[in-house]
Coordinates of C-alpha atoms in Angstrom, one line a residue:
Chain A
M1 CA 0.0 0.0 0.0
Q2 CA 2.3 2.7 -1.2
N3 CA -0.3 4.7 -3.0
E4 CA -1.3 7.6 -0.7
Q5 CA -4.4 8.4 -2.7
K6 CA -5.6 4.8 -2.6
I7 CA -5.1 4.7 1.2
S8 CA -7.3 7.8 1.7
T9 CA -10.2 6.5 -0.4
V10 CA -10.2 2.7 -0.4
H11 CA -13.1 0.8 1.3
W12 CA -12.2 -2.8 0.8
L13 CA -9.1 -4.7 0.0
G14 CA -9.5 -8.2 -1.4
G15 CA -13.3 -7.8 -0.8
E16 CA -14.5 -8.7 -4.3
R17 CA -15.5 -12.3 -3.5
F18 CA -17.1 -11.4 -0.2
L19 CA -19.1 -8.5 -1.8
S20 CA -20.3 -10.6 -4.7
G21 CA -21.8 -13.0 -2.2
L22 CA -23.4 -10.2 -0.2
K23 CA -26.8 -10.9 1.3
R24 CA -29.7 -8.5 1.6
V25 CA -30.1 -8.4 5.4
N26 CA -26.8 -7.9 7.3
C27 CA -27.0 -8.2 11.0
F28 CA -24.1 -7.1 13.3
C29 CA -23.9 -8.5 16.8
G30 CA -21.2 -9.0 19.4
G31 CA -20.2 -8.2 22.9
Y32 CA -20.0 -4.7 24.4
G33 CA -17.1 -2.8 23.0
S34 CA -16.5 -5.1 20.1
G35 CA -17.1 -2.1 17.8
K36 CA -20.4 -3.4 16.3
T37 CA -21.8 0.0 15.7
E38 CA -18.7 1.5 14.2
V39 CA -18.3 -1.5 11.9
A40 CA -22.0 -1.5 10.9
I41 CA -21.9 2.3 10.1
N42 CA -18.8 1.8 8.0
F43 CA -20.3 -1.3 6.3
A44 CA -23.4 0.7 5.4
I45 CA -21.5 3.8 4.2
H46 CA -19.3 1.7 1.9
L47 CA -22.3 0.0 0.4
A48 CA -24.1 3.3 -0.1
V49 CA -21.1 4.9 -1.7
A50 CA -21.0 1.9 -4.1
G51 CA -24.5 2.8 -5.2
N52 CA -26.7 0.6 -3.1
H53 CA -29.9 1.7 -1.3
V54 CA -29.1 1.0 2.3
R55 CA -31.3 1.1 5.4
V56 CA -29.6 1.1 8.8
A57 CA -31.6 0.1 11.9
D58 CA -30.3 1.0 15.3
L59 CA -31.5 -1.8 17.6
D60 CA -29.4 -0.9 20.6
V61 CA -32.0 -0.7 23.3
V62 CA -29.5 -1.4 26.1
N63 CA -27.4 1.7 26.2
A64 CA -28.0 5.4 25.5
Y65 CA -24.4 6.2 24.8
F66 CA -22.3 5.9 21.6
R67 CA -25.0 4.5 19.3
S68 CA -25.5 4.7 15.6
R69 CA -28.4 7.2 16.1
E70 CA -25.8 9.8 17.0
V71 CA -24.4 9.9 13.5
R72 CA -27.8 9.7 11.7
T73 CA -27.3 13.1 10.0
E74 CA -24.0 11.9 8.6
L75 CA -25.5 8.6 7.4
Q76 CA -28.4 10.4 5.8
E77 CA -26.0 12.5 3.8
Y78 CA -24.8 9.3 2.2
G79 CA -28.5 8.6 1.2
I80 CA -28.8 6.0 3.9
D81 CA -32.2 5.6 5.6
V82 CA -31.7 5.5 9.4
L83 CA -34.4 3.8 11.4
I84 CA -34.3 4.8 15.0
P85 CA -36.9 5.5 17.8
G86 CA -38.9 8.7 17.5
E87 CA -37.0 12.0 18.1
N88 CA -38.4 12.5 21.6
L89 CA -37.1 9.1 22.7
I90 CA -33.7 9.3 21.2
N91 CA -31.8 9.6 24.5
T92 CA -33.6 6.9 26.3
D93 CA -32.8 3.3 26.9
L94 CA -36.4 2.2 26.4
P95 CA -36.8 -1.2 24.7
I96 CA -38.6 0.2 21.6
I97 CA -38.5 -1.7 18.3
Q98 CA -40.2 0.3 15.5
P99 CA -42.6 -1.5 13.2
E100 CA -40.7 0.1 10.3
I101 CA -37.7 -2.1 11.2
K102 CA -39.7 -5.2 10.5
G103 CA -41.0 -3.6 7.4
A104 CA -37.4 -2.9 6.2
V105 CA -36.4 -6.5 6.8
E106 CA -39.3 -7.8 4.8
H107 CA -38.9 -5.3 2.0
P108 CA -37.4 -7.0 -1.1
D109 CA -35.4 -4.0 -2.4
G110 CA -32.3 -2.5 -1.1
L111 CA -29.9 -3.7 1.6
V112 CA -30.5 -3.7 5.4
V113 CA -27.9 -3.3 8.1
L114 CA -29.0 -4.1 11.6
D115 CA -26.9 -2.8 14.5
L116 CA -27.8 -4.8 17.6
G117 CA -27.0 -3.9 21.2
G118 CA -24.2 -5.6 23.0
D119 CA -24.2 -9.0 24.6
P120 CA -27.1 -11.4 24.7
A121 CA -29.3 -8.7 26.4
G122 CA -28.9 -6.4 23.4
A123 CA -29.2 -9.2 20.8
R124 CA -32.7 -10.1 22.2
A125 CA -34.2 -7.1 20.4
T126 CA -34.3 -9.0 17.1
A127 CA -36.2 -12.0 18.5
S128 CA -39.5 -10.1 17.9
F129 CA -39.0 -10.2 14.1
A130 CA -36.5 -12.9 13.6
E131 CA -39.0 -15.0 11.7
A132 CA -39.3 -12.1 9.2
I133 CA -35.6 -12.4 8.3
P134 CA -35.1 -14.4 5.1
A135 CA -32.8 -17.3 6.1
D136 CA -31.4 -17.6 2.5
D137 CA -30.7 -13.9 2.1
Y138 CA -29.2 -13.1 5.5
S139 CA -25.8 -12.8 7.1
G140 CA -25.3 -12.7 10.9
F141 CA -21.9 -11.2 11.7
F142 CA -20.3 -11.7 15.0
V143 CA -17.9 -8.8 15.7
L144 CA -14.9 -9.9 17.7
N145 CA -12.5 -7.8 19.6
S146 CA -9.8 -9.8 21.3
R147 CA -8.9 -6.9 23.6
R148 CA -12.2 -7.1 25.5
P149 CA -12.6 -8.8 28.8
F150 CA -14.7 -12.0 28.6
A151 CA -13.9 -12.2 24.9
D152 CA -10.2 -12.9 24.9
T153 CA -10.1 -16.7 24.9
P154 CA -11.6 -19.1 22.3
K155 CA -13.8 -20.7 25.0
Q156 CA -15.3 -17.4 26.0
V157 CA -15.8 -16.2 22.5
E158 CA -17.6 -19.5 21.5
K159 CA -19.8 -19.1 24.6
L160 CA -20.7 -15.5 23.9
M161 CA -21.3 -16.3 20.2
A162 CA -23.7 -19.1 21.1
E163 CA -25.5 -17.0 23.7
I164 CA -25.9 -14.0 21.4
G165 CA -27.2 -16.2 18.6
R166 CA -29.7 -17.8 20.9
A167 CA -30.9 -14.5 22.4
A168 CA -31.3 -13.0 18.9
G169 CA -33.0 -16.1 17.5
L170 CA -30.5 -15.9 14.6
D171 CA -27.6 -17.9 13.3
V172 CA -24.1 -16.4 13.3
T173 CA -22.9 -16.9 9.8
G174 CA -19.5 -15.2 9.9
I175 CA -16.9 -13.7 12.2
V176 CA -15.8 -10.1 11.7
V177 CA -12.3 -9.6 13.3
N178 CA -12.3 -6.1 14.8
S179 CA -9.6 -6.3 17.4
H180 CA -8.7 -2.8 18.5
L181 CA -7.8 -0.4 21.3
I182 CA -9.4 2.6 19.6
N183 CA -6.5 5.1 19.1
E184 CA -3.9 2.6 20.5
T185 CA -4.5 -0.2 18.0
A186 CA -1.3 -1.6 16.5
P187 CA -0.9 -4.2 13.6
D188 CA -0.2 -6.8 16.3
T189 CA -3.6 -6.2 17.8
I190 CA -5.2 -7.2 14.5
E191 CA -3.0 -10.2 14.0
E192 CA -3.8 -11.4 17.5
G193 CA -7.5 -11.1 16.7
I194 CA -7.2 -13.1 13.5
R195 CA -5.4 -15.9 15.4
L196 CA -8.2 -16.0 18.0
A197 CA -10.9 -15.9 15.3
E198 CA -9.2 -18.8 13.5
T199 CA -9.2 -21.0 16.6
V200 CA -12.9 -20.1 17.2
S201 CA -13.6 -20.8 13.5
R202 CA -12.1 -24.3 13.6
E203 CA -14.1 -25.1 16.7
T204 CA -17.5 -23.7 15.5
D205 CA -17.3 -24.1 11.7
V206 CA -18.3 -20.4 11.4
G207 CA -15.9 -18.8 8.9
I208 CA -14.1 -15.5 9.1
A209 CA -16.1 -13.0 6.9
F210 CA -13.7 -10.1 7.0
V211 CA -11.1 -8.3 9.0
V212 CA -11.5 -4.6 10.0
V213 CA -8.5 -2.3 9.8
E214 CA -8.7 1.4 10.7
R215 CA -7.5 3.6 7.8
R216 CA -4.6 5.1 9.7
L217 CA -3.1 1.6 10.1
L218 CA -3.1 0.8 6.4
K219 CA 0.5 2.0 6.2
E220 CA 1.7 -0.4 8.9
F221 CA -0.7 -3.4 8.4
D222 CA -0.2 -5.5 5.3
A223 CA -3.9 -5.5 4.3
V224 CA -3.1 -6.6 0.7
G225 CA -1.3 -9.7 2.0
C226 CA -4.1 -10.5 4.5
R227 CA -5.6 -13.9 4.0
Y228 CA -9.1 -12.5 4.6
P229 CA -11.0 -9.6 3.0
V230 CA -10.2 -6.3 4.7
M231 CA -12.8 -3.6 5.3
V232 CA -11.2 -0.2 5.9
L233 CA -12.7 1.7 8.9
D234 CA -13.1 5.4 9.4
R235 CA -14.1 6.4 12.9
H236 CA -17.5 8.1 13.1
L237 CA -18.3 7.8 16.8
L238 CA -15.9 10.2 18.3
K239 CA -15.6 11.5 21.8
P240 CA -16.4 15.2 22.4
W241 CA -12.7 16.2 22.6
E242 CA -11.9 14.4 19.4
S243 CA -14.7 16.0 17.5
A244 CA -13.0 19.3 17.0
D245 CA -13.0 19.7 13.3
K246 CA -15.2 16.8 12.3
L247 CA -18.5 17.2 13.9
G248 CA -20.6 20.2 14.9
K249 CA -22.6 20.2 18.1
D250 CA -25.8 19.5 16.3
K251 CA -24.6 16.3 14.9
F252 CA -23.1 15.0 18.1
K253 CA -25.2 15.0 21.2
L254 CA -22.6 13.4 23.4
Chain B
M1 CA -0.2 -6.9 31.5
A2 CA -1.4 -6.0 28.0
K3 CA -3.8 -3.2 27.6
V4 CA -7.4 -4.0 27.3
L5 CA -10.3 -2.0 25.9
M6 CA -12.8 -1.4 28.7
K7 CA -15.9 0.5 29.3
G8 CA -15.4 2.9 32.3
N9 CA -17.9 1.1 34.4
E10 CA -16.3 -2.3 33.9
A11 CA -12.8 -0.8 34.5
I12 CA -14.1 0.7 37.8
G13 CA -15.4 -2.7 38.8
E14 CA -12.1 -4.4 38.1
A15 CA -10.1 -1.6 39.8
G16 CA -12.2 -1.9 42.9
I17 CA -11.6 -5.7 43.1
R18 CA -7.8 -5.2 42.6
A19 CA -7.8 -2.5 45.4
G20 CA -9.2 -5.1 47.8
G21 CA -12.8 -3.9 47.6
L22 CA -14.3 -7.3 48.2
C23 CA -17.5 -6.1 49.8
Y24 CA -19.6 -4.4 47.2
F25 CA -23.2 -3.3 47.7
C26 CA -25.3 -1.7 45.0
Y27 CA -28.7 -0.7 43.6
P28 CA -28.7 -0.4 39.8
I29 CA -29.1 2.9 38.0
T30 CA -28.1 4.1 34.6
P31 CA -25.5 5.2 33.6
Q32 CA -23.4 3.0 35.9
S33 CA -25.3 -0.3 36.1
E34 CA -22.5 -2.1 34.2
V35 CA -20.3 -1.8 37.4
A36 CA -22.8 -4.0 39.2
E37 CA -23.2 -6.3 36.1
Y38 CA -19.4 -6.7 35.9
L39 CA -19.0 -7.3 39.6
S40 CA -21.8 -9.8 39.8
R41 CA -19.8 -11.8 37.2
R42 CA -16.3 -11.3 38.7
M43 CA -16.9 -11.3 42.5
P44 CA -17.4 -15.1 42.7
D45 CA -13.9 -15.6 41.0
V46 CA -12.2 -13.6 43.8
G47 CA -14.2 -14.8 46.8
G48 CA -15.8 -11.4 47.3
S49 CA -19.3 -10.4 48.3
F50 CA -21.7 -8.9 45.7
L51 CA -25.0 -7.8 47.1
Q52 CA -27.8 -6.0 45.3
A53 CA -29.7 -4.2 48.1
E54 CA -33.3 -3.4 48.3
S55 CA -32.6 0.3 48.0
E56 CA -29.8 2.9 48.0
V57 CA -30.7 3.7 51.6
A58 CA -30.0 0.1 52.5
V59 CA -26.8 0.2 50.5
S60 CA -25.4 3.1 52.6
N61 CA -26.3 1.3 55.8
M62 CA -24.7 -1.9 54.6
L63 CA -21.5 0.1 53.9
Y64 CA -21.7 1.5 57.4
G65 CA -22.0 -2.1 58.8
A66 CA -19.3 -3.7 56.7
A67 CA -16.9 -0.8 57.1
G68 CA -17.5 -0.9 60.8
A69 CA -16.5 -4.6 60.8
G70 CA -13.2 -3.6 59.2
V71 CA -13.5 -4.7 55.6
R72 CA -13.0 -2.6 52.4
A73 CA -16.6 -1.8 51.5
W74 CA -17.8 0.3 48.5
T75 CA -20.6 1.1 46.2
T76 CA -21.3 2.8 42.9
S77 CA -24.4 4.7 41.9
S78 CA -25.5 7.7 40.0
S79 CA -26.9 11.1 41.1
P80 CA -30.4 10.2 42.5
G81 CA -29.1 7.0 44.0
I82 CA -26.3 8.9 45.7
S83 CA -28.8 11.3 47.1
L84 CA -30.6 8.4 48.8
M85 CA -27.3 7.4 50.4
M86 CA -26.6 10.7 52.0
E87 CA -28.0 9.8 55.4
G88 CA -25.8 6.8 55.7
L89 CA -22.8 8.7 54.3
S90 CA -23.2 11.3 57.1
Y91 CA -23.2 8.5 59.7
I92 CA -20.1 6.9 58.1
A93 CA -18.3 10.2 58.3
A94 CA -19.4 10.7 61.9
A95 CA -18.4 7.2 62.9
E96 CA -15.0 7.7 61.2
L97 CA -15.4 4.7 58.9
P98 CA -13.6 4.1 55.6
A99 CA -15.9 3.6 52.6
V100 CA -15.6 4.4 48.9
L101 CA -18.5 5.8 46.9
I102 CA -18.4 6.2 43.2
N103 CA -20.8 8.6 41.6
I104 CA -21.2 8.4 37.8
V105 CA -23.1 11.6 37.5
R106 CA -26.2 12.0 35.3
C107 CA -28.1 15.2 34.6
G108 CA -30.6 16.6 37.1
P109 CA -32.1 17.9 39.3
G110 CA -34.8 15.3 40.2
L111 CA -34.9 12.2 38.2
G112 CA -33.3 14.1 35.4
G113 CA -31.9 12.1 32.5
I114 CA -29.3 9.5 31.9
L115 CA -26.8 11.7 30.0
P116 CA -23.5 13.0 31.5
S117 CA -23.3 15.9 33.8
Q118 CA -21.2 17.5 36.6
C119 CA -24.1 18.8 38.5
D120 CA -23.3 16.9 41.7
Y121 CA -20.2 18.9 42.6
F122 CA -21.8 20.7 45.5
Q123 CA -23.2 17.4 46.8
A124 CA -19.9 15.7 46.7
V125 CA -17.6 18.6 47.9
K126 CA -19.8 20.5 50.3
G127 CA -21.1 17.6 52.3
G128 CA -24.4 16.4 50.7
G129 CA -25.7 14.8 53.9
H130 CA -26.4 16.6 57.2
G131 CA -23.8 17.7 59.6
D132 CA -20.3 19.1 59.4
Y133 CA -18.3 16.7 57.4
R134 CA -16.3 16.4 54.3
C135 CA -15.4 13.6 51.9
M136 CA -12.2 13.4 50.0
V137 CA -13.3 13.7 46.4
L138 CA -11.3 12.4 43.4
A139 CA -12.3 13.4 39.8
P140 CA -10.7 11.3 37.0
S141 CA -10.8 12.5 33.4
S142 CA -10.2 9.2 31.7
V143 CA -10.9 5.6 32.2
Q144 CA -7.2 5.0 32.9
E145 CA -7.2 7.7 35.5
A146 CA -10.3 6.3 37.2
V147 CA -8.5 2.9 37.4
D148 CA -5.5 4.6 38.9
L149 CA -7.4 6.7 41.4
I150 CA -9.5 3.9 42.8
P151 CA -6.7 2.2 44.8
L152 CA -5.8 5.6 46.1
A153 CA -9.4 6.1 47.2
F154 CA -9.4 2.9 49.2
D155 CA -6.1 3.6 50.7
R156 CA -7.0 7.2 51.8
A157 CA -10.4 6.0 53.1
D158 CA -8.6 3.6 55.4
R159 CA -5.8 6.1 56.3
Y160 CA -8.1 8.9 57.2
R161 CA -11.0 6.7 58.3
N162 CA -13.2 8.9 56.2
P163 CA -15.4 8.3 53.2
V164 CA -13.9 9.0 49.8
I165 CA -16.0 9.8 46.7
V166 CA -14.8 9.2 43.2
I167 CA -16.8 11.4 40.9
G168 CA -17.1 11.0 37.1
D169 CA -19.7 12.1 34.7
G170 CA -21.7 9.6 32.7
M171 CA -19.1 9.5 30.0
I172 CA -16.4 8.2 32.4
G173 CA -18.7 5.3 33.0
Q174 CA -19.9 4.7 29.5
M175 CA -17.0 5.3 27.2
M176 CA -14.5 2.7 26.1
E177 CA -10.8 3.4 26.4
P178 CA -7.6 1.3 26.6
V179 CA -6.6 0.6 30.1
E180 CA -3.8 -1.0 32.0
F181 CA -4.0 -2.2 35.6
K182 CA -0.8 -1.2 37.3
E183 CA 0.5 -2.2 40.7
H184 CA -0.1 0.5 43.3
K185 CA 2.0 0.6 46.4
F186 CA 1.1 2.5 49.6
P187 CA 2.8 2.7 53.0
P188 CA 1.5 0.2 55.5
L189 CA -1.8 1.1 57.1
P190 CA -2.4 1.2 60.9
P191 CA -4.3 -1.9 62.1
K192 CA -8.1 -1.5 62.3
D193 CA -8.1 -1.9 66.0
W194 CA -11.4 0.0 66.2
A195 CA -13.4 -2.5 64.1
T196 CA -16.1 -4.6 65.5
T197 CA -14.5 -8.0 64.8
G198 CA -15.6 -9.9 67.9
C199 CA -14.3 -8.8 71.3
K200 CA -13.2 -12.2 72.7
G201 CA -10.1 -11.4 74.7
R202 CA -10.2 -7.6 74.3
K203 CA -12.4 -4.6 75.3
R204 CA -15.4 -4.3 73.0
N205 CA -15.4 -1.8 70.2
V206 CA -18.4 0.3 69.5
V207 CA -19.2 2.0 66.2
N208 CA -21.7 4.8 66.8
S209 CA -22.4 8.4 65.8
L210 CA -24.7 9.4 68.7
Y211 CA -23.2 12.1 71.0
L212 CA -25.6 13.5 73.6
D213 CA -22.9 15.4 75.5
P214 CA -22.2 18.6 73.6
I215 CA -18.6 18.8 74.6
E216 CA -18.0 15.3 73.3
E217 CA -19.8 16.1 70.1
E218 CA -17.7 19.2 69.6
K219 CA -14.6 17.2 70.3
L220 CA -15.6 14.9 67.4
N221 CA -16.2 17.8 65.1
M222 CA -12.7 19.2 66.0
K223 CA -11.2 15.9 65.3
L224 CA -12.8 15.7 61.9
V225 CA -11.7 19.2 61.1
A226 CA -8.1 18.2 61.9
K227 CA -8.4 15.4 59.4
Y228 CA -9.8 17.7 56.7
E229 CA -7.0 20.2 57.4
Q230 CA -4.4 17.4 57.0
M231 CA -6.0 16.5 53.7
K232 CA -5.7 20.1 52.6
R233 CA -2.0 20.0 53.4
E234 CA -1.2 16.6 52.0
E235 CA -3.7 15.4 49.4
V236 CA -4.2 18.2 46.9
R237 CA -3.8 16.9 43.3
Y238 CA -4.1 18.6 40.0
E239 CA -2.8 18.7 36.4
E240 CA -1.5 21.8 34.7
Y241 CA -1.7 22.2 30.9
N242 CA 0.1 24.9 29.0
T243 CA 1.1 26.7 32.2
D244 CA 4.8 26.6 31.3
K245 CA 4.5 29.4 28.7
P246 CA 2.9 32.8 29.1
Y247 CA -0.9 32.7 28.9
Q248 CA -3.7 35.3 28.6
A249 CA -6.4 33.4 30.4
L250 CA -6.7 30.4 32.7
L251 CA -9.4 27.8 32.3
V252 CA -10.4 25.6 35.3
A253 CA -12.2 22.4 34.5
Y254 CA -12.3 18.8 35.9
G255 CA -13.2 15.4 34.5
T256 CA -14.0 14.9 30.8
T257 CA -14.7 18.6 30.5
A258 CA -11.0 19.3 31.0
R259 CA -10.3 17.1 28.0
I260 CA -12.7 19.2 25.8
C261 CA -11.0 22.3 27.1
K262 CA -7.6 21.0 26.0
T263 CA -9.0 20.5 22.5
A264 CA -10.3 24.1 22.6
I265 CA -6.9 25.4 23.8
Q266 CA -5.2 23.6 20.9
Q267 CA -7.6 25.3 18.5
L268 CA -7.0 28.7 20.1
V269 CA -3.2 28.2 19.8
L270 CA -3.7 28.1 16.0
E271 CA -5.3 31.5 16.2
G272 CA -2.4 32.8 18.3
I273 CA -4.4 32.9 21.5
T274 CA -2.6 31.4 24.5
V275 CA -4.7 29.8 27.2
A276 CA -3.7 27.5 30.1
L277 CA -5.7 25.0 32.0
L278 CA -5.7 23.8 35.6
R279 CA -7.5 20.5 36.1
P280 CA -8.3 19.7 39.7
I281 CA -8.0 16.0 40.4
T282 CA -9.0 16.4 44.0
L283 CA -12.2 18.5 44.3
F284 CA -11.8 18.2 48.0
P285 CA -9.2 19.2 49.0
F286 CA -9.5 21.9 46.3
P287 CA -6.2 23.2 44.7
E288 CA -6.9 26.7 45.8
K289 CA -3.3 27.7 46.4
K290 CA -2.3 26.5 42.9
I291 CA -5.2 28.4 41.3
Q292 CA -4.2 31.5 43.2
E293 CA -0.6 31.3 42.0
L294 CA -1.6 30.6 38.3
A295 CA -4.2 33.3 38.3
R296 CA -1.5 36.0 38.8
Q297 CA -0.2 35.4 35.3
A298 CA -3.7 35.4 33.7
E299 CA -5.9 38.4 32.8
W300 CA -8.9 36.4 33.8
L301 CA -10.1 32.9 34.6
M302 CA -13.1 30.8 33.4
S303 CA -14.5 27.8 35.0
V304 CA -15.9 25.3 32.5
E305 CA -18.4 22.8 33.8
M306 CA -21.3 20.6 32.9
S307 CA -23.4 22.5 35.4
T308 CA -25.0 25.9 35.9
G309 CA -21.9 26.9 37.9
Q310 CA -20.8 25.1 41.0
M311 CA -17.0 24.7 41.0
V312 CA -16.8 28.3 39.9
E313 CA -17.7 29.3 43.4
D314 CA -14.5 27.6 44.7
V315 CA -12.4 29.2 42.0
R316 CA -13.8 32.6 43.0
L317 CA -13.0 31.9 46.6
A318 CA -9.4 30.9 45.7
V319 CA -8.8 34.0 43.5
G320 CA -10.7 36.5 45.6
H321 CA -11.1 39.9 43.9
D322 CA -7.7 39.7 42.1
R323 CA -9.0 38.7 38.7
P324 CA -12.4 38.3 37.0
V325 CA -13.7 34.7 37.1
Y326 CA -16.1 33.9 34.3
F327 CA -18.2 30.8 33.9
F328 CA -19.2 28.6 30.9
G329 CA -21.4 25.6 31.3
R330 CA -23.8 23.3 29.5
T331 CA -26.3 21.3 31.4
G332 CA -29.1 18.7 30.9
G333 CA -26.8 16.1 29.5
V334 CA -25.4 18.4 26.8
V335 CA -21.7 18.1 26.5
P336 CA -19.9 21.3 25.6
T337 CA -18.1 21.2 22.3
P338 CA -14.5 22.5 21.9
E339 CA -15.8 25.1 19.5
E340 CA -18.2 26.7 22.0
I341 CA -15.5 26.8 24.7
R342 CA -13.1 28.4 22.2
D343 CA -15.8 31.0 21.2
A344 CA -16.5 31.8 24.9
V345 CA -12.8 32.4 25.5
K346 CA -12.7 34.7 22.4
K347 CA -15.7 36.7 23.5
H348 CA -14.0 37.5 26.9
L349 CA -10.7 38.3 25.1
T350 CA -12.5 41.0 23.1
G351 CA -14.2 42.3 26.2
K352 CA -17.7 41.6 25.0
G353 CA -18.6 39.0 27.5
V354 CA -20.8 36.0 27.0

């Protein structure tokens, strides 16, 4: 990756085969802090930029902080439909699932990205419309961060994956390696995540769908040489002191 | 140990365990319920006690009992929950018991909302409960600092036989940051020979806060004052930012607000405006002498808070009439942006006021 221009714009590396097999409904689940929301947001934006009609549903009913609803304006600028609870309920942690979400899942056109809450408690939100999800046109991505407590050994990851799948009433069809320490991620962090995911994959027969690499790491991490597709990630959920030149106060409530 | 990515609330739970806080009582409340969730999962591994009480009032009395029996007892809650604990806290201070309370502050007053705030400064620093007492108050500005201050909180609670409050806004509890659990070494503590551990073979110990003799009650008050004075001499902690070069104005902010101020200061530097920051780490004892000293080099000061103006009163007390002390705050769960802090600084520089 010597090409500076490519580094600043590329979305996927070696993602052709993965993208050609893309399903209509794409559900992101995982433990707290695995980076589900950031991964789901990037996944949706990349698809929208490539010309797809994308609907994103924020199903995080567990936690009122750092959710995809916080970047809804930004997503809407990409032409993405964002399904979130009504405006007056946006800062609550009430368990509200909009009927529109079920509608979006059932709609035959366009792509759907579902961003679930963390852990089994958060994944339970899909159970109410799991039967509406088309089994043959669906992917369930389990987002894995090996630097999270309770998710750093194969046994723990397998347990969490099974619990979340059960709570959601959905199958996990692929692992997304998103090992990171936010601004302290190093190439080693990602390699370590891939190794953990490979062990889990052997035990569970769930394959590795893709690996997530933050754009600033493309110069250090050999994404082209990676044995899995690489999705490039730009951070959208920033902390208030990081938001200086990127987000205005209207866009970022937290 | 390699760094891990932890949510503030989980990291607080782990730090409490590592500091020997093996007796934890709680009643869940957003935005800190993950501490309880984490500890309910971890306490059995370390042989500690996790107890979800019937109410926050019960929690504060369980703290009183456990601390009186000589164990390291602690709780976490958020604003309305902490209010309910104030009676017990006053008893704990009066009975000179060590206990650690962690308040992950949400917006108020009343039931308020679940978003971050710093509106409990008065409650933490000026007493909160009834009677003449003070708590030592520690205010971390990152998850790492929270993890580093919790062992100190337990140590100082034991050393002073006084409650210690760790105060963080909702963001400290909810955000994820890389953390490392370091070894913290403290000088040996005196034995807890006052604890009610069973009096076989010795005179019985009594933990109480009832003083019907006014002279005895006044003696207790004077003894407490002596402890607070010692804290003022020995426990003041703060961070200075940009104070090593000349500056036009001095901001005072604690917790995550101080991090937003730093970003604002970096933006101001690009416009040729030099501003420094003093971040109190201990809110009690307050770094009043340091603020006084730094104020001399500034034209004016501004306290930046997620409140309608609480710490600003202590900044004004420290500075007296030497310099104007302005205030900028957002409330209700709204977090100030670096841009609006920058603009507030610029308005004062041009003399227009905000």
